[in-house]
Tab-separated table of C-alpha atoms in Angstrom:
chain	number	residue	atom	x	y	z
A	1	GLY	CA	-9.139	7.983	-4.225
A	2	GLY	CA	-7.823	11.490	-3.661
A	3	ALA	CA	-7.164	11.978	-7.387
A	4	ILE	CA	-8.671	8.956	-9.183
A	5	CYS	CA	-11.268	6.327	-8.288
A	6	VAL	CA	-11.233	3.496	-10.841
A	7	ARG	CA	-14.046	0.935	-11.017
A	8	ALA	CA	-13.714	-0.457	-14.545
A	9	ASN	CA	-12.424	-3.977	-15.246
A	10	ASP	CA	-9.202	-3.288	-17.183
A	11	ASN	CA	-7.193	-0.185	-16.299
A	12	LEU	CA	-3.854	1.381	-17.228
A	13	ILE	CA	-2.348	4.427	-15.520
A	14	GLU	CA	0.964	5.432	-17.106
A	15	ASN	CA	3.452	8.353	-16.985
A	16	CYS	CA	1.516	10.328	-14.376
A	17	SER	CA	2.554	12.305	-11.294
A	18	PHE	CA	0.468	12.416	-8.119
A	19	ILE	CA	1.577	14.975	-5.521
A	20	ASN	CA	-0.080	15.921	-2.200
A	21	ASN	CA	-3.421	14.216	-2.799
A	22	THR	CA	-5.548	13.057	0.160
A	23	ALA	CA	-8.400	10.624	0.704
A	24	THR	CA	-10.003	11.128	4.107
A	25	LYS	CA	-12.330	8.141	4.147
A	26	PHE	CA	-10.281	4.967	3.891
A	27	TYR	CA	-8.776	4.371	0.467
A	28	GLY	CA	-5.881	5.519	-1.716
A	29	GLY	CA	-4.524	9.037	-1.292
A	30	ALA	CA	-3.944	9.286	-5.057
A	31	ILE	CA	-5.579	6.197	-6.642
A	32	SER	CA	-8.275	3.835	-5.402
A	33	THR	CA	-9.946	0.898	-7.165
A	34	PHE	CA	-11.926	-0.282	-4.164
A	35	TYR	CA	-15.463	-1.491	-4.284
A	36	GLY	CA	-17.156	-4.114	-2.164
A	37	ASN	CA	-17.250	-4.725	1.566
A	38	LEU	CA	-14.149	-3.511	3.366
A	39	SER	CA	-14.803	-5.654	6.429
A	40	GLU	CA	-14.835	-8.797	4.238
A	41	MET	CA	-12.029	-7.597	1.934
A	42	THR	CA	-13.846	-8.816	-1.164
A	43	TYR	CA	-12.974	-8.122	-4.772
A	44	GLU	CA	-14.143	-9.141	-8.238
A	45	ASN	CA	-12.379	-9.808	-11.529
A	46	LYS	CA	-10.330	-6.737	-12.332
A	47	THR	CA	-6.908	-5.869	-13.714
A	48	ILE	CA	-5.032	-2.656	-12.995
A	49	THR	CA	-1.574	-1.719	-14.258
A	50	ILE	CA	0.239	1.347	-12.945
A	51	LYS	CA	3.601	2.104	-14.535
A	52	ASP	CA	6.177	4.872	-14.858
A	53	CYS	CA	4.370	7.054	-12.302
A	54	TYR	CA	5.563	9.307	-9.471
A	55	PHE	CA	3.813	9.598	-6.092
A	56	GLU	CA	4.842	12.105	-3.409
A	57	GLY	CA	3.159	13.469	-0.278
A	58	ASN	CA	-0.111	11.569	-0.674
A	59	SER	CA	-2.095	10.312	2.345
A	60	ALA	CA	-5.059	8.136	3.273
A	61	PRO	CA	-5.922	5.701	6.073
A	62	LEU	CA	-5.328	2.722	3.715
A	63	GLY	CA	-2.694	3.112	0.993
A	64	GLY	CA	-1.079	6.530	1.221
A	65	ALA	CA	-0.625	6.695	-2.561
A	66	ILE	CA	-2.438	3.650	-3.977
A	67	GLN	CA	-5.144	1.280	-2.810
A	68	ALA	CA	-5.790	-1.391	-5.432
A	69	ASN	CA	-7.663	-4.669	-5.431
A	70	GLY	CA	-8.450	-7.249	-8.104
A	71	ASP	CA	-7.451	-10.535	-9.662
A	72	GLU	CA	-4.350	-8.862	-11.089
A	73	VAL	CA	-2.565	-5.785	-9.747
A	74	HIS	CA	0.642	-4.732	-11.531
A	75	ILE	CA	2.885	-1.835	-10.486
A	76	TYR	CA	6.027	-1.238	-12.554
A	77	ASN	CA	8.778	1.425	-12.585
A	78	CYS	CA	7.151	3.779	-10.082
A	79	THR	CA	8.616	6.039	-7.391
A	80	PHE	CA	6.949	6.594	-4.013
A	81	LYS	CA	8.229	9.285	-1.652
A	82	ASN	CA	6.864	10.657	1.648
A	83	ASN	CA	3.426	9.039	1.446
A	84	THR	CA	1.497	8.211	4.661
A	85	ALA	CA	-1.209	5.787	5.806
A	86	VAL	CA	-2.077	3.497	8.716
A	87	LYS	CA	-1.603	0.451	6.487
A	88	GLY	CA	0.641	0.658	3.453
A	89	GLY	CA	2.358	4.017	3.714
A	90	ALA	CA	2.714	3.999	-0.081
A	91	VAL	CA	0.529	1.120	-1.329
A	92	PHE	CA	-2.257	-1.086	0.050
A	93	LEU	CA	-2.949	-4.013	-2.275
A	94	PHE	CA	-5.125	-7.094	-2.171
A	95	GLY	CA	-5.913	-9.784	-4.698
A	96	ASP	CA	-4.835	-13.140	-6.110
A	97	THR	CA	-1.933	-12.021	-8.312
A	98	ILE	CA	0.134	-8.951	-7.401
A	99	ASP	CA	3.346	-7.887	-9.167
A	100	LEU	CA	5.471	-5.001	-7.911
A	101	HIS	CA	8.622	-4.529	-9.995
A	102	ASN	CA	11.420	-1.991	-10.531
A	103	SER	CA	10.024	0.583	-8.121
A	104	THR	CA	11.547	2.843	-5.474
A	105	PHE	CA	10.116	3.590	-2.027
A	106	ILE	CA	11.689	6.423	-0.023
A	107	SER	CA	10.584	7.756	3.394
A	108	ASN	CA	7.035	6.441	3.335
A	109	GLU	CA	5.326	5.925	6.698
A	110	ALA	CA	2.666	3.732	8.245
A	111	THR	CA	1.394	5.483	11.363
A	112	ASP	CA	-1.763	5.810	13.440
A	113	ASP	CA	-0.759	9.271	14.634
A	114	LEU	CA	-3.164	10.860	12.191
A	115	SER	CA	-4.427	14.413	12.009
A	116	ASP	CA	-7.964	15.577	12.742
A	117	LEU	CA	-8.601	14.940	9.053
A	118	TYR	CA	-9.307	11.284	9.808
A	119	LEU	CA	-11.372	11.586	12.969
A	120	GLY	CA	-14.553	10.579	11.133
A	121	LEU	CA	-13.323	7.024	10.570
A	122	ASP	CA	-15.164	4.051	12.022
A	123	TRP	CA	-12.196	2.575	13.868
A	124	LYS	CA	-14.204	-0.563	14.792
A	125	LEU	CA	-14.788	-1.568	11.170
A	126	PHE	CA	-11.215	-2.641	10.494
A	127	ASP	CA	-8.069	-3.897	12.198
A	128	TRP	CA	-6.170	-0.607	12.442
A	129	ASN	CA	-2.778	-1.965	13.532
A	130	VAL	CA	0.122	-0.099	11.923
A	131	GLU	CA	1.470	-2.300	9.108
A	132	GLY	CA	3.688	-1.829	6.055
A	133	GLY	CA	5.713	1.376	6.091
A	134	ALA	CA	5.888	1.289	2.285
A	135	VAL	CA	3.861	-1.729	1.144
A	136	TYR	CA	0.903	-3.660	2.586
A	137	ILE	CA	-0.276	-6.739	0.683
A	138	LEU	CA	-3.187	-9.016	1.514
A	139	GLY	CA	-3.283	-11.918	-0.926
A	140	SER	CA	-1.446	-14.883	-2.365
A	141	ASN	CA	0.919	-15.301	-5.327
A	142	THR	CA	2.706	-11.981	-4.914
A	143	GLN	CA	6.008	-11.158	-6.576
A	144	LEU	CA	8.189	-8.196	-5.594
A	145	GLN	CA	11.260	-7.869	-7.804
A	146	ASN	CA	14.068	-5.338	-8.356
A	147	ASN	CA	12.663	-2.824	-5.873
A	148	SER	CA	14.464	-0.424	-3.545
A	149	PHE	CA	13.235	0.449	-0.045
A	150	ARG	CA	14.964	3.258	1.872
A	151	TYR	CA	14.015	5.023	5.127
A	152	ASN	CA	10.458	3.681	5.353
A	153	THR	CA	8.866	3.285	8.807
A	154	ALA	CA	5.990	1.544	10.572
A	155	SER	CA	5.552	3.410	13.834
A	156	GLY	CA	2.390	3.419	15.938
A	157	ILE	CA	1.631	5.690	18.875
A	158	LYS	CA	1.488	2.544	21.037
A	159	GLU	CA	5.051	1.691	20.014
A	160	ASP	CA	3.858	-1.006	17.642
A	161	GLY	CA	4.414	-1.431	13.923
A	162	LEU	CA	4.832	-4.430	11.620
A	163	GLY	CA	6.996	-4.366	8.503
A	164	GLY	CA	9.034	-1.200	8.251
A	165	ALA	CA	9.211	-1.607	4.471
A	166	ILE	CA	6.869	-4.497	3.586
A	167	TYR	CA	3.981	-6.326	5.248
A	168	VAL	CA	2.568	-9.360	3.411
A	169	LYS	CA	-0.311	-11.534	4.613
A	170	GLY	CA	-0.795	-14.490	2.256
A	171	ASN	CA	0.838	-17.552	0.715
A	172	ASN	CA	3.385	-17.908	-2.092
A	173	SER	CA	5.152	-14.561	-1.750
A	174	THR	CA	8.433	-13.985	-3.560
A	175	ILE	CA	10.891	-11.129	-3.036
A	176	ILE	CA	13.780	-11.081	-5.522
A	177	ASN	CA	16.786	-8.819	-6.139
A	178	SER	CA	15.577	-6.020	-3.882
A	179	HIS	CA	17.467	-3.536	-1.711
A	180	PHE	CA	16.548	-2.544	1.863
A	181	ASP	CA	18.332	0.336	3.560
A	182	ASP	CA	17.515	1.824	6.981
A	183	ASN	CA	13.849	0.872	7.247
A	184	PHE	CA	12.314	0.756	10.725
A	185	ALA	CA	9.458	-0.945	12.564
A	186	PHE	CA	8.815	0.497	16.023
A	187	GLY	CA	8.806	-2.475	18.386
A	188	GLY	CA	11.155	-4.537	16.230
A	189	ASN	CA	8.557	-6.453	14.239
A	190	GLY	CA	10.233	-6.896	10.869
A	191	SER	CA	12.115	-3.679	10.323
A	192	ALA	CA	12.492	-4.596	6.642
A	193	ILE	CA	9.956	-7.375	5.956
A	194	TYR	CA	7.088	-8.949	7.873
A	195	LEU	CA	5.531	-12.052	6.276
A	196	TYR	CA	2.419	-13.615	7.772
């Protein structure tokens, strides 16, 4: 976490701004809650709520602005602009229950064309395909509602990219009353949404 690393069980982050923060070793350019084994994508009982926050210009390999994992992850009324990561240009989330409501995503990017800042990564540890220009979710029972996605991209140097705005891997995903405008996945793999 470039600004905050949270490892407690119940967390609230509210009315905060995160601008130009960077995490160079995997998780969350602004906020990270990760603990456990990345290769197994494990998590324990934990709740995190992030609301009424602003994220701009943050970067990390996973989750340009936020990387969060737990039984419950809630993001409400947030704005994400110009954040960058390989997976989840703005947010990288995994867990059993994920809610993302009333938020705006503008010009976030998933890309593997990273600077020398990230050269220390162990590229064999994880599947580093470019996924989720704005949002990457690994988990079931996700609900995305009343969100706006504009000008987000998933563009790899090998002309790949899945989910220009959203990439979801898991069952029981719901997307309701959301707006998608001019998002792009290089290679044509779900320019707005990729569900797996």
